[in-house]
């Protein structure tokens, strides 16, 4: 459950003070701050003093901020606040925004200096690494022990080379910025990553990010050809220097377990000049059960140029639908089919009529556009919105939410789907997202990258609940709704292990306190995220970071010594 804000104990009085106060968030290339548990307030002061002397502050303002220098104080403060909109409101920790307790342990250069990377090690303070701040459990910037955050927010250079169809993109860049820079260079190139423009590249790729191009081109990690990482010794390593084992691990195993990933070199993919999208909503009263039941049999087999996401959520009946027979007293389930097809509308209709006629797709449902326009469409921007909106780095929501994940390998019987709809109506808020698999991503071996959920999966399931009410009562209510849906689905999803997706972080499936029993603790969630790849990840971790400096509540552990 996430929402929160950072309120400084003493606000800066003018632009100059604000620049110094928030430079580690907004202005410097690499930025750190220290956050501590509330009862240890005195320790905060002491460690802040030690950090400042071990790691002298070096604040620089880069030449090109990509922002209007006349931005108001209010706007700049808002940017800082929005970086923390996913901090749990009810939690055993609190951020202290006092300039005296902050230190920038890293210079504004491209990479951390070896003497600076050892800063946290010297005082045994945990290091958290954040690129976009979208971690579903907030563990990239939240802890119940003293810690330092390495905020990659402004390490955001993107260099696109259309000649060899590659791009170097730094970890702090957002997907929106990446898509925009690619589009500026070429109208027929793209990258198979997520649909959220404000998601940070570093966390997204290192956790095996995916998007609506996965069936045609695979995952993000299937299109990475090089990387730069800083290891626990402060060395800056590229693919050749780090070796193939570490390069394998940071393409889906979670980069924060192994070091600080500075940048990835990605392989661009070719997209057609015209793509087609559609969004169709069906309810129980419109025969949606039969449509979804049939979809399970074709989702991972249909033409790989087509990706369809199903959004399942409770809804209120319309006047038209309420006139039809139903036992649900004004409530129904709405399933929205959201799609991208790499081709024109005629090509899409030929596919759906041949392979999925049950949907009843018509020419009027289809919208032809360019690939970059489809990026805006999937991000829920209005038609006609300028592509420059992709450069907006502000998070688009301050609501609380909870997420969980599953994998479906065999179709759910029709009567069980009806039971699922009743459960969704009963709970009243929680819903599900079905993301179709198949295509290229399923033809790649599950051991090629740490991401193992490939052949044999019909689709991935995401359970979700969003809410705006504050307080423990609302939090408990909606989190329990997602858990109830997850529990209902137990008979129909993967087993031994019940698989989960790393980028849909879920602390319900296990955590480690990084103590003496960390390997056994980590194995519980590690097998769910990585299946048989977990042990290889552990071996890589043992080789690169045997002291477990890079750690979090769901990190990869080293082998016991």
Coordinates of C-alpha atoms in Angstrom, one line a residue:
X1 CA 0.0 0.0 0.0
X2 CA 1.5 3.2 -1.0
X3 CA 1.1 6.9 -0.7
X4 CA 3.0 9.6 1.1
X5 CA 4.9 12.8 0.9
X6 CA 8.0 14.3 2.3
X7 CA 7.5 17.4 4.4
X8 CA 10.6 19.3 5.4
X9 CA 10.9 20.2 9.0
X10 CA 12.0 23.6 8.0
X11 CA 11.2 24.8 4.5
X12 CA 13.8 26.8 2.5
X13 CA 13.1 30.5 2.4
X14 CA 14.1 31.3 -1.2
X15 CA 15.3 29.8 -4.5
X16 CA 18.9 29.6 -3.4
X17 CA 18.1 27.7 -0.2
X18 CA 15.7 25.4 -2.1
X19 CA 18.4 24.6 -4.7
X20 CA 20.8 23.6 -2.0
X21 CA 18.1 21.7 -0.1
X22 CA 16.7 19.6 -2.9
X23 CA 19.7 19.4 -5.3
X24 CA 20.2 15.8 -4.4
X25 CA 16.6 15.1 -5.7
X26 CA 16.2 17.4 -8.7
X27 CA 19.4 19.0 -9.9
X28 CA 22.5 16.7 -9.4
X29 CA 23.4 13.8 -11.7
X30 CA 23.4 11.3 -8.9
X31 CA 21.8 12.0 -5.5
X32 CA 21.7 10.6 -2.1
X33 CA 19.8 11.3 1.1
X34 CA 19.6 9.6 4.4
X35 CA 16.4 8.4 6.0
X36 CA 16.1 6.9 9.5
X37 CA 13.7 5.3 11.9
X38 CA 11.9 7.8 14.0
X39 CA 13.1 6.6 17.5
X40 CA 16.7 7.0 16.2
X41 CA 16.4 10.7 15.6
X42 CA 19.6 11.4 17.6
X43 CA 21.4 8.7 15.5
X44 CA 20.3 10.5 12.4
X45 CA 22.2 13.6 13.4
X46 CA 25.3 11.6 14.4
X47 CA 25.4 9.5 11.2
X48 CA 24.7 12.6 9.1
X49 CA 27.7 14.2 10.6
X50 CA 29.9 11.1 10.0
X51 CA 28.7 10.8 6.4
X52 CA 29.5 14.4 5.6
X53 CA 33.0 14.0 6.8
X54 CA 33.6 10.5 5.2
X55 CA 32.0 11.6 2.0
X56 CA 32.3 15.3 1.3
X57 CA 29.3 16.9 -0.4
X58 CA 29.9 17.9 -4.0
X59 CA 26.8 19.7 -5.3
X60 CA 26.8 20.6 -9.0
X61 CA 24.1 21.9 -11.2
X62 CA 24.2 20.3 -14.6
X63 CA 24.2 22.6 -17.6
X64 CA 21.0 21.2 -19.2
X65 CA 18.1 20.5 -16.8
X66 CA 15.5 20.0 -19.4
X67 CA 13.3 22.3 -17.3
X68 CA 12.3 26.0 -17.4
X69 CA 14.7 27.8 -15.1
X70 CA 11.8 30.1 -14.1
X71 CA 9.9 27.2 -12.5
X72 CA 8.3 28.4 -9.3
X73 CA 9.3 27.2 -5.8
X74 CA 5.9 25.5 -5.6
X75 CA 6.6 23.5 -8.8
X76 CA 10.0 22.5 -7.7
X77 CA 8.8 21.4 -4.3
X78 CA 6.0 19.4 -6.0
X79 CA 8.6 17.5 -8.0
X80 CA 10.3 16.5 -4.8
X81 CA 7.1 15.5 -3.2
X82 CA 6.0 13.4 -6.2
X83 CA 9.2 11.4 -5.9
X84 CA 7.8 9.9 -2.7
X85 CA 4.2 9.3 -3.6
X86 CA 4.6 5.6 -3.0
X87 CA 5.9 5.7 0.6
X88 CA 3.6 3.7 2.9
X89 CA 1.5 6.0 5.0
X90 CA 1.4 3.5 7.9
X91 CA 4.9 2.3 8.4
X92 CA 7.6 1.9 11.1
X93 CA 9.8 4.5 9.4
X94 CA 9.7 8.2 8.5
X95 CA 11.7 10.5 6.3
X96 CA 13.5 13.4 7.9
X97 CA 14.0 16.3 5.5
X98 CA 16.5 18.3 7.4
X99 CA 19.5 19.5 5.4
X100 CA 21.8 18.7 8.3
X101 CA 20.9 15.0 7.9
X102 CA 21.4 14.7 4.2
X103 CA 24.6 14.1 2.3
X104 CA 25.5 13.6 -1.3
X105 CA 28.0 10.7 -1.1
X106 CA 28.4 10.7 -4.9
X107 CA 29.7 13.4 -7.2
X108 CA 27.8 14.7 -10.2
X109 CA 30.0 12.7 -12.5
X110 CA 28.8 9.8 -14.7
X111 CA 29.6 7.2 -12.1
X112 CA 30.2 7.0 -8.3
X113 CA 33.9 7.2 -7.3
X114 CA 35.3 4.1 -5.6
X115 CA 35.9 6.0 -2.4
X116 CA 32.3 7.2 -2.4
X117 CA 30.8 3.8 -3.0
X118 CA 32.5 2.6 0.2
X119 CA 30.9 5.4 2.1
X120 CA 27.9 3.3 3.2
X121 CA 30.1 0.3 3.8
X122 CA 32.3 2.1 6.2
X123 CA 29.4 3.0 8.6
X124 CA 27.4 -0.1 7.7
X125 CA 24.4 1.8 6.5
X126 CA 22.2 0.1 4.0
X127 CA 22.2 1.5 0.4
X128 CA 18.9 1.8 -1.5
X129 CA 19.0 2.4 -5.3
X130 CA 16.1 4.1 -7.0
X131 CA 15.6 5.0 -10.6
X132 CA 11.9 5.8 -11.2
X133 CA 10.4 5.2 -7.8
X134 CA 7.7 2.7 -9.1
X135 CA 8.7 -0.3 -6.9
X136 CA 5.3 -1.7 -5.9
X137 CA 6.4 -2.2 -2.3
X138 CA 8.6 0.9 -2.2
X139 CA 11.7 -1.1 -1.2
X140 CA 14.0 1.0 -3.4
X141 CA 13.5 3.9 -0.9
X142 CA 11.9 2.5 2.3
X143 CA 13.4 0.5 5.2
X144 CA 13.0 0.0 8.9
X145 CA 16.7 0.4 9.4
X146 CA 19.0 3.4 8.8
X147 CA 19.8 3.7 5.1
X148 CA 21.1 5.8 2.3
X149 CA 19.2 6.3 -1.0
X150 CA 21.1 6.6 -4.3
X151 CA 18.6 8.4 -6.4
X152 CA 19.3 8.0 -10.1
X153 CA 16.6 10.6 -11.0
X154 CA 18.9 12.8 -13.1
X155 CA 21.3 10.2 -14.5
X156 CA 19.1 10.3 -17.6
X157 CA 21.2 10.6 -20.8
X158 CA 19.9 8.9 -23.9
X159 CA 22.0 8.4 -27.0
X160 CA 20.2 6.9 -30.0
X161 CA 22.1 5.5 -32.9
X162 CA 19.7 4.7 -35.7
X163 CA 22.6 3.5 -38.0
X164 CA 23.2 0.4 -35.9
X165 CA 19.7 0.5 -34.3
X166 CA 20.9 0.8 -30.7
X167 CA 20.7 3.3 -27.9
X168 CA 22.5 3.8 -24.6
X169 CA 20.1 4.9 -21.9
X170 CA 21.0 5.7 -18.4
X171 CA 19.1 4.3 -15.5
X172 CA 17.4 7.5 -14.3
X173 CA 15.7 8.1 -17.7
X174 CA 12.0 7.4 -17.9
X175 CA 10.4 5.2 -20.6
X176 CA 8.6 8.2 -21.8
X177 CA 11.9 10.0 -22.4
X178 CA 13.3 7.0 -24.1
X179 CA 10.3 6.6 -26.5
X180 CA 10.4 10.3 -27.3
X181 CA 14.1 10.3 -28.1
X182 CA 13.7 7.3 -30.3
X183 CA 10.8 8.9 -32.1
X184 CA 12.7 12.1 -32.7
X185 CA 15.4 10.0 -34.5
X186 CA 13.1 7.6 -36.4
X187 CA 9.4 7.1 -37.0
X188 CA 9.8 3.4 -37.6
X189 CA 11.8 2.3 -34.6
X190 CA 10.7 1.6 -31.0
X191 CA 11.6 -0.5 -28.0
X192 CA 9.6 -3.3 -26.3
X193 CA 9.1 -1.8 -22.8
X194 CA 6.3 -0.8 -20.6
X195 CA 3.3 1.4 -21.1
X196 CA 3.9 3.8 -18.1
X197 CA 5.9 6.8 -19.3
X198 CA 7.1 7.8 -15.9
X199 CA 8.6 4.4 -15.1
X200 CA 12.4 4.5 -14.6
X201 CA 14.5 2.6 -17.1
X202 CA 16.9 1.1 -14.6
X203 CA 14.4 -0.8 -12.4
X204 CA 12.2 -1.7 -15.3
X205 CA 14.9 -3.4 -17.4
X206 CA 16.7 -5.0 -14.5
X207 CA 13.4 -6.6 -13.4
X208 CA 12.6 -7.9 -16.9
X209 CA 10.2 -5.2 -18.0
X210 CA 7.6 -5.9 -20.6
X211 CA 5.1 -4.0 -22.7
X212 CA 2.6 -4.4 -25.6
X213 CA 5.4 -5.4 -28.0
X214 CA 6.4 -8.5 -26.1
X215 CA 4.7 -11.0 -28.3
X216 CA 6.5 -9.7 -31.4
X217 CA 9.9 -8.7 -30.0
X218 CA 10.1 -10.2 -26.5
X219 CA 10.9 -8.5 -23.2
X220 CA 13.1 -5.5 -22.5
X221 CA 15.9 -7.9 -21.4
X222 CA 15.7 -9.8 -24.6
X223 CA 16.8 -6.7 -26.4
X224 CA 19.7 -5.6 -24.2
X225 CA 23.2 -5.9 -25.7
X226 CA 25.5 -4.2 -23.1
X227 CA 25.4 -2.5 -19.7
X228 CA 27.5 -0.4 -17.3
X229 CA 27.5 -1.3 -13.6
X230 CA 29.3 -0.1 -10.5
X231 CA 30.1 -3.1 -8.2
X232 CA 30.7 -3.3 -4.5
X233 CA 34.4 -2.4 -5.0
X234 CA 33.5 0.8 -6.9
X235 CA 34.6 -0.5 -10.2
X236 CA 32.7 0.6 -13.4
X237 CA 32.2 -2.4 -15.5
X238 CA 30.8 -2.9 -19.0
X239 CA 29.7 -6.3 -20.4
X240 CA 33.2 -7.4 -21.3
X241 CA 34.6 -6.4 -18.0
X242 CA 31.8 -7.8 -15.8
X243 CA 31.6 -11.1 -17.6
X244 CA 28.6 -13.0 -19.0
X245 CA 27.3 -14.3 -15.7
X246 CA 26.8 -10.8 -14.2
X247 CA 25.5 -9.5 -17.5
X248 CA 23.0 -12.3 -17.4
X249 CA 22.0 -11.6 -13.8
X250 CA 21.2 -7.9 -14.3
X251 CA 18.8 -8.7 -17.2
X252 CA 15.9 -9.8 -15.1
X253 CA 17.4 -10.7 -11.7
X254 CA 17.0 -7.3 -10.2
X255 CA 20.1 -5.0 -10.6
X256 CA 20.0 -3.7 -7.1
X257 CA 21.2 -7.1 -5.7
X258 CA 24.4 -6.8 -7.7
X259 CA 25.5 -3.2 -7.9
X260 CA 24.5 0.2 -9.3
X261 CA 23.4 -0.2 -12.9
X262 CA 24.4 3.1 -14.6
X263 CA 23.1 2.4 -18.1
X264 CA 21.9 -0.2 -20.6
X265 CA 22.7 -0.5 -24.3
X266 CA 19.4 -1.6 -25.9
X267 CA 18.6 -3.0 -29.3
X268 CA 15.9 -1.0 -31.1
X269 CA 13.1 -2.8 -33.0
X270 CA 11.4 -1.8 -36.2
X271 CA 7.7 -0.9 -36.0
X272 CA 5.4 -0.3 -39.0
X273 CA 4.5 3.3 -39.9
X274 CA 0.8 2.5 -39.1
X275 CA -0.4 0.5 -36.1
X276 CA -4.0 -0.1 -34.9
X277 CA -5.4 0.1 -31.4
X278 CA -8.8 -0.6 -29.9
X279 CA -10.6 -0.6 -26.5
X280 CA -13.8 -2.5 -26.1
X281 CA -15.7 -3.0 -22.9
X282 CA -18.1 -6.0 -22.3
X283 CA -20.2 -6.8 -19.3
X284 CA -21.8 -9.9 -17.9
X285 CA -25.0 -8.9 -19.6
X286 CA -23.1 -8.8 -22.9
X287 CA -21.9 -12.4 -22.8
X288 CA -18.5 -11.5 -21.5
X289 CA -18.1 -14.9 -19.8
X290 CA -18.2 -16.8 -23.1
X291 CA -15.8 -14.2 -24.7
X292 CA -13.2 -14.5 -21.9
X293 CA -13.5 -18.3 -21.8
X294 CA -12.7 -18.5 -25.5
X295 CA -9.9 -15.9 -25.2
X296 CA -8.0 -18.3 -22.9
X297 CA -7.6 -20.8 -25.8
X298 CA -6.3 -18.3 -28.3
X299 CA -4.5 -15.6 -26.2
X300 CA -1.0 -17.1 -26.5
X301 CA -1.5 -18.6 -30.0
X302 CA -3.0 -15.7 -31.9
X303 CA -1.0 -13.7 -34.5
X304 CA 2.1 -12.3 -32.6
X305 CA 1.5 -8.8 -34.1
X306 CA -1.5 -8.6 -31.8
X307 CA -1.3 -7.9 -28.0
X308 CA -4.5 -7.8 -26.0
X309 CA -4.8 -6.9 -22.3
X310 CA -7.9 -7.6 -20.4
X311 CA -8.9 -5.3 -17.5
X312 CA -11.4 -7.0 -15.2
X313 CA -13.2 -4.9 -12.6
X314 CA -16.5 -4.4 -10.8
X315 CA -18.9 -1.9 -12.3
X316 CA -22.4 -0.5 -12.0
X317 CA -24.9 -1.6 -14.5
X318 CA -26.1 0.8 -17.2
X319 CA -29.8 1.3 -17.7
X320 CA -29.6 -0.8 -20.8
X321 CA -27.9 -3.7 -19.2
X322 CA -29.8 -3.6 -15.9
X323 CA -33.0 -4.4 -17.8
X324 CA -31.6 -7.8 -18.6
X325 CA -31.7 -10.8 -16.3
X326 CA -29.2 -10.8 -13.5
X327 CA -28.9 -11.7 -9.8
X328 CA -26.4 -9.0 -8.9
X329 CA -28.6 -6.1 -7.8
X330 CA -27.2 -3.3 -9.9
X331 CA -23.6 -4.6 -9.9
X332 CA -21.8 -6.3 -12.8
X333 CA -18.3 -7.1 -14.0
X334 CA -16.8 -5.1 -16.9
X335 CA -14.0 -6.6 -18.9
X336 CA -12.1 -4.1 -21.1
X337 CA -10.1 -5.5 -24.1
X338 CA -7.2 -3.1 -24.8
X339 CA -5.1 -3.9 -27.8
X340 CA -2.2 -3.0 -30.1
X341 CA -1.8 -4.5 -33.5
X342 CA 1.3 -3.9 -35.6
X343 CA -0.4 -3.2 -38.9
X344 CA -3.5 -1.5 -40.3
X345 CA -7.1 -2.1 -39.4
X346 CA -7.8 -4.4 -42.3
X347 CA -4.9 -6.6 -41.2
X348 CA -6.2 -6.6 -37.6
X349 CA -9.8 -7.5 -38.7
X350 CA -8.5 -10.4 -40.8
X351 CA -6.8 -11.8 -37.7
X352 CA -9.7 -11.4 -35.2
X353 CA -12.3 -12.7 -37.6
X354 CA -10.2 -15.8 -38.3
X355 CA -8.9 -16.5 -34.8
X356 CA -11.2 -14.6 -32.3
X357 CA -14.6 -13.9 -33.9
X358 CA -16.3 -14.1 -30.5
X359 CA -15.0 -10.5 -29.7
X360 CA -17.1 -9.1 -32.5
X361 CA -14.5 -6.5 -33.5
X362 CA -15.6 -4.1 -36.2
X363 CA -13.9 -1.5 -38.3
X364 CA -15.5 1.3 -36.2
X365 CA -13.8 -0.1 -33.1
X366 CA -10.3 0.3 -34.7
X367 CA -8.1 3.4 -34.6
X368 CA -5.1 3.7 -36.9
X369 CA -2.1 5.8 -35.8
X370 CA 1.7 5.9 -35.6
X371 CA 3.5 3.8 -33.0
X372 CA 4.4 6.9 -30.9
X373 CA 0.7 7.9 -30.9
X374 CA -0.1 4.4 -29.6
X375 CA 2.3 5.0 -26.7
X376 CA 0.2 8.0 -25.8
X377 CA -3.0 6.0 -26.3
X378 CA -1.9 3.2 -24.0
X379 CA -0.9 5.8 -21.4
X380 CA -4.5 7.2 -21.5
X381 CA -3.7 10.5 -23.0
X382 CA -6.4 12.2 -25.1
X383 CA -6.2 12.1 -28.9
X384 CA -4.1 15.0 -30.2
X385 CA -1.9 15.2 -27.1
X386 CA 1.6 16.4 -28.0
X387 CA 4.4 13.8 -27.9
X388 CA 6.3 16.1 -25.6
X389 CA 4.1 15.0 -22.8
X390 CA 6.3 11.9 -22.6
X391 CA 9.0 14.1 -21.2
X392 CA 6.9 14.9 -18.1
X393 CA 8.5 13.0 -15.3
X394 CA 5.8 13.6 -12.7
X395 CA 4.0 10.5 -11.4
X396 CA 0.4 10.4 -12.6
X397 CA -1.3 9.3 -9.4
X398 CA -1.1 9.8 -5.6
X399 CA -3.6 7.0 -4.8
X400 CA -2.8 4.1 -2.5
X401 CA -2.6 0.7 -4.2
X402 CA -1.7 -2.9 -3.7
X403 CA -0.6 -5.4 -6.4
X404 CA 0.0 -9.2 -6.6
X405 CA 0.8 -11.5 -9.6
X406 CA 0.1 -15.0 -10.9
X407 CA 0.6 -17.1 -14.1
X408 CA -2.2 -19.0 -15.9
X409 CA -1.1 -22.2 -17.7
X410 CA -4.5 -23.9 -18.3
X411 CA -7.8 -22.3 -19.1
X412 CA -10.2 -21.6 -16.3
X413 CA -13.5 -23.5 -16.7
X414 CA -16.5 -21.4 -17.6
X415 CA -18.4 -22.1 -14.3
X416 CA -15.2 -21.0 -12.4
X417 CA -15.0 -17.8 -14.3
X418 CA -18.6 -17.1 -13.2
X419 CA -17.5 -17.8 -9.7
X420 CA -14.6 -15.3 -10.2
X421 CA -17.0 -12.6 -11.4
X422 CA -19.2 -13.2 -8.3
X423 CA -16.1 -12.8 -6.1
X424 CA -15.1 -9.5 -7.9
X425 CA -18.6 -8.1 -7.3
X426 CA -18.6 -9.3 -3.7
X427 CA -15.3 -7.6 -2.9
X428 CA -16.4 -4.4 -4.7
X429 CA -13.0 -2.8 -5.5
X430 CA -10.3 -5.2 -6.4
X431 CA -9.8 -6.3 -10.0
X432 CA -7.5 -8.3 -12.3
X433 CA -5.4 -7.6 -15.4
X434 CA -4.7 -10.5 -17.9
X435 CA -1.7 -9.9 -20.1
X436 CA -1.4 -12.3 -23.0
X437 CA 1.8 -14.2 -23.5
X438 CA 3.1 -16.3 -26.5
X439 CA 4.9 -15.2 -29.5
X440 CA 8.7 -14.5 -29.5
X441 CA 9.0 -14.1 -25.7
X442 CA 7.7 -17.7 -25.3
X443 CA 10.2 -19.1 -27.8
X444 CA 13.1 -17.9 -25.8
X445 CA 14.5 -20.4 -23.2
X446 CA 13.6 -19.7 -19.6
X447 CA 17.3 -19.9 -18.7
X448 CA 18.5 -17.4 -21.3
X449 CA 17.7 -14.6 -18.7
X450 CA 16.7 -14.8 -15.1
X451 CA 13.1 -14.3 -16.1
X452 CA 11.7 -17.8 -16.4
X453 CA 8.0 -17.3 -17.1
X454 CA 7.9 -18.1 -20.8
X455 CA 6.6 -21.1 -22.8
X456 CA 3.5 -22.7 -21.3
X457 CA 1.9 -19.5 -19.9
X458 CA -1.4 -18.3 -21.4
X459 CA -1.2 -15.0 -19.6
X460 CA 0.1 -13.2 -16.6
X461 CA -2.4 -12.1 -14.0
X462 CA -2.1 -8.9 -12.0
X463 CA -4.3 -8.3 -9.0
X464 CA -5.0 -4.7 -8.1
X465 CA -6.8 -2.4 -5.8
X466 CA -6.6 1.4 -5.9
X467 CA -8.1 3.7 -3.3
X468 CA -7.8 7.3 -2.0
X469 CA -9.2 6.9 1.6
X470 CA -6.6 7.4 4.3
X471 CA -6.2 5.3 7.4
X472 CA -5.5 1.8 8.6
X473 CA -9.1 0.7 8.2
X474 CA -9.2 1.4 4.4
X475 CA -5.7 0.0 4.0
X476 CA -6.7 -3.3 5.6
X477 CA -9.9 -3.5 3.6
X478 CA -8.4 -3.1 0.2
X479 CA -5.2 -5.1 0.7
X480 CA -7.4 -7.9 2.0
X481 CA -9.5 -7.7 -1.2
X482 CA -6.4 -8.3 -3.4
X483 CA -5.4 -11.2 -1.2
X484 CA -8.9 -12.6 -1.4
X485 CA -8.8 -12.6 -5.2
X486 CA -5.4 -14.2 -5.1
X487 CA -6.6 -16.9 -2.8
X488 CA -9.7 -17.6 -5.0
X489 CA -7.4 -18.2 -7.9
X490 CA -5.2 -20.7 -6.2
X491 CA -6.6 -23.8 -7.9
X492 CA -6.2 -22.4 -11.4
X493 CA -2.7 -20.9 -11.5
X494 CA 0.9 -22.2 -11.5
X495 CA 2.0 -24.5 -8.7
X496 CA 5.2 -25.7 -7.2
X497 CA 6.2 -23.0 -7.1
X498 CA 3.3 -20.5 -7.5
X499 CA 5.1 -18.2 -9.8
X500 CA 5.3 -14.4 -9.4
X501 CA 6.7 -11.5 -11.5
X502 CA 9.6 -9.5 -9.9
X503 CA 8.5 -6.2 -11.3
X504 CA 5.1 -6.7 -9.6
X505 CA 6.9 -6.7 -6.3
X506 CA 4.9 -8.4 -3.5
X507 CA 6.3 -8.8 0.0
X508 CA 3.4 -11.1 0.9
X509 CA 5.3 -14.0 -0.8
X510 CA 8.3 -13.7 1.5
X511 CA 11.1 -11.5 2.7
X512 CA 14.6 -11.7 4.2
X513 CA 16.1 -9.8 7.1
X514 CA 19.6 -10.4 5.5
X515 CA 20.8 -12.2 8.6
X516 CA 22.3 -15.7 9.1
X517 CA 19.4 -17.4 7.5
X518 CA 19.1 -15.2 4.5
X519 CA 19.6 -17.9 1.9
X520 CA 16.7 -20.0 3.2
X521 CA 14.5 -17.0 3.6
X522 CA 15.3 -15.7 0.1
X523 CA 14.7 -19.1 -1.5
X524 CA 11.0 -18.8 -0.6
X525 CA 10.4 -15.8 -2.8
X526 CA 13.4 -16.5 -5.1
X527 CA 11.9 -19.7 -6.5
X528 CA 8.6 -17.9 -7.2
X529 CA 10.3 -15.1 -9.0
X530 CA 13.0 -17.0 -10.8
X531 CA 12.2 -20.8 -10.5
X532 CA 15.4 -22.7 -11.4
X533 CA 17.4 -19.6 -12.2
X534 CA 17.5 -18.7 -8.5
X535 CA 20.5 -20.8 -7.7
X536 CA 22.5 -19.4 -10.6
X537 CA 21.6 -15.9 -9.4
X538 CA 22.9 -16.8 -5.9
X539 CA 26.2 -18.0 -7.4
X540 CA 26.6 -14.8 -9.3
X541 CA 25.8 -12.8 -6.1
X542 CA 28.4 -14.8 -4.2
X543 CA 31.1 -14.1 -6.7
X544 CA 30.4 -10.3 -7.2
X545 CA 29.2 -9.3 -3.7
X546 CA 30.0 -12.0 -1.1
X547 CA 29.5 -9.5 1.8
X548 CA 26.0 -8.8 0.7
X549 CA 26.5 -5.0 0.6
X550 CA 23.7 -4.6 -2.1
X551 CA 20.7 -5.9 -0.3
X552 CA 17.0 -5.3 0.4
X553 CA 14.0 -7.2 1.7
X554 CA 13.8 -9.3 -1.4
X555 CA 17.3 -9.3 -2.8
X556 CA 19.4 -12.2 -4.0
X557 CA 21.6 -13.5 -1.1
X558 CA 25.2 -14.9 -1.3
X559 CA 25.8 -18.5 -0.4
X560 CA 26.3 -19.0 3.3
X561 CA 30.0 -18.8 4.2

